[in-house]
Amino acid sequence: MSDASATGGRVYHPEDEHSFPDEKANAVLEFVSGDPEIQEYLRAQNVMAVTRKQYNDHGPKHIRIVRNRALCLYDLLKRGGVEFNGAAQQGLAEADEAVIVVLAATLHDIGHVVHRDDHTYYSIPLAADILDRVLPEFYDVREQVRLKGEVLHAILCHHTAEDPLTLEAGVIRVADALDMERGRSRIPYEKGGRGINTLSSQAIREVSLSSGEEYPVLVEIEMTDAAGVYQVDSLLKAKLHDSGLEDLVRIVAVHVRKDDDDSLVERIEL
């Protein structure tokens, strides 16, 4: 993971050294990034989210950010000595943990092509069809079945009441909430959207991920307005709860505000 990735948690470079065996994950990442059907789904899913529902961006930009942050979060956890259980309990290799992360992050929102409401459940059959085509490129039948189940579990748990039962799924759930900066709401904001999701994400200036001193991962969130607390407390904190990562991730919100001629900085640990 590059320095930019470590500080911003946003850019995953396949050619960098990582804290996990990355060859297979990078091969899968290259495959899905160049797959015409998958890329068209990512573009199409934004029609429902943004054009019809006036919701935050859920297209290629969102997927790219979530996948990058999921891989960075996973890398930091591995660097901190955290042992993952999803692939391991299926008798799969350690290298398959990151493959689960890549595929689930890429496909978690494609159910938006059907409807925004309950989109997670619509994502399951659509993702299953894609996995049936992608996985044989890299795995035998036994591995295909087990990888498919783990990826679908992570997709299901990213935005529903079902709690993640694997740390791989927990990574997807938390990474989805980490896409919260101003750019996240740019499209609906320019279209006139003024919902709490849009306004609160406008208040988030930057999200950074790094190794923590007491926790494997430190998430620092810089806010320019108190409205950003909604993003942090109601969305990110809610997704971190019961994700399996509660004791592994520390969240610190930094609110920079002007008071007359002075800048006041408030640090709030969640």
XYZ file of C-alpha atoms in Angstrom:
270
model
C 0.000 0.000 0.000
C 1.460 3.363 -1.015
C 1.919 6.327 1.310
C -0.999 8.085 -0.388
C -3.141 5.051 0.275
C -2.052 4.787 3.878
C -2.876 8.395 4.620
C -5.948 8.870 2.473
C -7.175 5.282 2.465
C -8.331 5.852 -1.071
C -5.812 4.549 -3.563
C -4.859 0.895 -3.767
C -1.912 0.239 -6.077
C -1.562 -3.415 -7.138
C 2.157 -2.987 -7.764
C 2.865 -1.912 -4.169
C 3.873 -4.292 -1.392
C 1.014 -5.343 0.860
C 0.572 -7.168 4.135
C -1.152 -10.087 2.421
C -0.506 -12.324 -0.613
C -1.903 -10.105 -3.359
C -1.176 -11.799 -6.682
C -4.570 -13.479 -7.107
C -6.534 -10.472 -5.844
C -4.706 -8.205 -8.277
C -5.446 -10.588 -11.157
C -9.158 -10.648 -10.262
C -9.158 -6.856 -9.861
C -7.685 -6.441 -13.343
C -10.275 -8.836 -14.771
C -13.341 -7.145 -13.265
C -12.021 -3.672 -14.053
C -11.906 -4.575 -17.728
C -15.098 -6.627 -17.913
C -17.702 -4.857 -20.124
C -20.760 -6.355 -18.399
C -19.616 -5.476 -14.891
C -18.641 -1.943 -15.882
C -22.018 -1.393 -17.549
C -23.797 -2.518 -14.382
C -21.798 0.034 -12.390
C -22.906 2.801 -14.730
C -26.522 1.626 -14.931
C -26.991 1.342 -11.168
C -26.537 5.085 -10.778
C -29.696 5.825 -12.785
C -31.900 4.506 -10.000
C -29.853 6.001 -7.174
C -29.206 9.486 -8.545
C -31.536 10.211 -11.489
C -34.686 8.654 -10.067
C -34.203 8.737 -6.296
C -32.032 11.882 -6.036
C -29.752 9.906 -3.752
C -25.973 10.012 -3.348
C -23.721 8.701 -6.106
C -23.718 4.894 -6.292
C -21.997 4.456 -9.641
C -18.420 3.681 -10.728
C -16.952 6.419 -8.511
C -18.587 5.021 -5.384
C -17.519 1.478 -6.232
C -13.943 2.569 -6.877
C -13.750 4.401 -3.542
C -15.360 1.590 -1.542
C -13.133 -1.053 -3.135
C -9.998 1.004 -2.562
C -10.893 1.659 1.043
C -11.912 -1.929 1.636
C -8.534 -3.134 0.382
C -6.699 -0.492 2.412
C -8.718 -1.367 5.518
C -8.035 -5.063 4.944
C -4.329 -4.369 4.443
C -4.073 -2.358 7.662
C -5.877 -5.074 9.618
C -3.524 -7.715 8.214
C -0.572 -5.502 9.068
C -1.929 -5.372 12.605
C -1.928 -9.169 12.838
C -5.702 -9.653 12.558
C -6.720 -13.144 11.442
C -9.665 -13.343 9.049
C -12.169 -16.185 9.207
C -14.246 -16.198 6.021
C -11.922 -17.881 3.542
C -10.211 -19.881 6.283
C -13.418 -21.532 7.500
C -14.172 -22.595 3.934
C -10.772 -24.242 3.583
C -9.643 -21.568 1.142
C -6.227 -19.922 0.977
C -5.235 -16.705 2.728
C -4.878 -15.127 -0.721
C -8.615 -15.649 -1.253
C -9.532 -13.247 1.563
C -8.612 -10.264 -0.600
C -10.424 -11.794 -3.588
C -13.614 -11.870 -1.512
C -13.065 -8.209 -0.659
C -12.447 -7.229 -4.292
C -15.510 -9.016 -5.672
C -17.932 -8.038 -2.899
C -16.872 -4.388 -3.032
C -17.286 -4.364 -6.810
C -20.717 -5.992 -6.912
C -22.348 -4.917 -3.645
C -24.639 -2.251 -5.151
C -25.648 -3.680 -8.550
C -29.157 -4.354 -7.217
C -29.806 -0.648 -7.765
C -30.606 -1.478 -11.392
C -33.837 -2.987 -10.010
C -34.642 -0.555 -7.195
C -32.931 1.487 -4.509
C -35.237 0.059 -1.851
C -34.028 -3.381 -0.755
C -31.268 -3.155 -3.348
C -29.048 -5.497 -1.328
C -31.425 -8.394 -1.902
C -31.593 -7.670 -5.624
C -27.797 -7.596 -5.740
C -27.600 -11.235 -4.672
C -28.994 -12.958 -7.811
C -27.348 -10.463 -10.157
C -23.956 -10.886 -8.477
C -24.404 -14.666 -8.406
C -24.772 -14.752 -12.190
C -21.631 -12.659 -12.647
C -19.657 -14.780 -10.194
C -20.668 -17.913 -12.107
C -18.884 -16.413 -15.098
C -15.876 -14.825 -13.361
C -14.830 -17.431 -10.812
C -14.158 -20.288 -13.279
C -11.409 -18.103 -14.725
C -9.463 -18.498 -11.476
C -10.802 -21.439 -9.421
C -11.872 -25.062 -9.586
C -15.480 -26.073 -8.833
C -14.983 -26.599 -5.106
C -13.331 -23.212 -4.700
C -15.912 -21.520 -6.901
C -18.785 -22.656 -4.685
C -17.083 -21.522 -1.494
C -15.843 -18.190 -2.857
C -19.283 -17.466 -4.259
C -20.933 -18.033 -0.895
C -18.477 -15.786 0.911
C -18.814 -12.966 -1.607
C -22.621 -13.122 -1.484
C -22.550 -13.113 2.318
C -20.465 -9.931 2.290
C -22.822 -8.308 -0.220
C -25.908 -9.260 1.800
C -24.542 -7.857 5.053
C -23.305 -4.517 3.749
C -26.646 -2.704 4.082
C -29.115 -4.923 5.931
C -30.056 -6.007 9.409
C -28.088 -9.214 8.922
C -24.823 -9.008 10.849
C -21.585 -10.008 9.119
C -20.357 -13.389 10.283
C -16.930 -12.971 8.699
C -14.347 -10.217 8.976
C -14.225 -10.023 5.186
C -17.914 -9.082 5.225
C -17.279 -6.636 8.056
C -14.645 -4.891 5.951
C -17.166 -4.366 3.134
C -19.796 -3.042 5.525
C -17.432 -0.487 7.074
C -15.739 0.488 3.797
C -19.150 1.301 2.307
C -19.709 3.842 5.076
C -16.205 5.300 4.660
C -17.220 6.829 1.335
C -18.590 9.970 2.919
C -16.658 13.006 1.684
C -18.003 15.990 -0.226
C -17.474 14.340 -3.607
C -19.796 11.544 -2.457
C -22.756 13.905 -2.662
C -21.599 16.061 -5.569
C -24.069 14.706 -8.140
C -27.338 14.954 -6.162
C -26.229 18.252 -4.574
C -25.773 19.821 -8.002
C -29.185 18.442 -9.005
C -30.768 20.243 -6.045
C -30.793 17.446 -3.491
C -30.751 18.758 0.083
C -31.459 15.649 2.153
C -29.564 14.941 5.359
C -27.271 12.463 3.585
C -26.321 15.079 1.013
C -25.895 17.977 3.426
C -23.966 15.972 6.005
C -21.556 14.538 3.460
C -20.940 18.079 2.179
C -19.534 18.761 5.651
C -16.953 15.957 5.472
C -13.701 17.332 4.084
C -11.441 14.291 4.283
C -11.333 10.711 5.520
C -7.980 9.115 6.243
C -6.979 5.602 7.267
C -3.728 4.733 8.996
C -2.233 2.297 11.486
C -3.265 3.140 15.030
C -1.242 2.897 18.236
C -3.851 1.051 20.296
C -5.975 -0.259 17.413
C -4.898 -1.787 14.095
C -6.770 0.946 12.206
C -7.250 4.645 12.922
C -9.958 6.443 10.923
C -9.704 10.227 11.103
C -12.538 12.325 9.696
C -12.165 16.065 9.184
C -15.431 18.016 9.269
C -16.065 21.636 8.342
C -19.555 21.715 9.823
C -21.347 19.995 12.669
C -23.761 18.463 10.155
C -21.006 15.965 9.416
C -21.716 14.304 12.734
C -24.705 12.608 11.079
C -22.408 10.840 8.627
C -20.049 9.762 11.386
C -22.476 8.835 14.142
C -25.597 7.674 12.317
C -23.955 5.986 9.333
C -20.332 5.002 9.969
C -20.732 4.224 13.670
C -23.928 2.286 12.950
C -22.190 0.158 10.321
C -19.173 -0.417 12.534
C -21.499 -1.769 15.239
C -21.764 -5.559 15.004
C -19.429 -5.592 11.994
C -16.862 -7.683 13.838
C -14.395 -4.785 13.599
C -15.604 -2.798 16.621
C -12.513 -3.586 18.689
C -10.131 -3.158 15.759
C -11.011 0.300 14.444
C -10.821 3.649 16.240
C -12.799 6.593 14.829
C -11.770 10.169 15.547
C -13.805 13.078 14.154
C -12.020 16.421 13.867
C -14.252 19.488 13.602
C -12.474 22.618 12.398
C -14.602 25.737 12.803
C -14.168 29.500 12.824
C -15.026 31.535 15.905
C -14.450 35.222 15.167
C -10.789 35.341 14.153
C -9.781 32.029 15.697
C -9.926 28.494 14.403
C -11.197 26.001 16.930
C -10.440 22.313 16.594
C -12.593 19.742 18.356
C -11.533 16.094 18.425
C -14.297 13.632 19.147
C -13.489 9.956 19.628
C -16.293 7.550 18.782
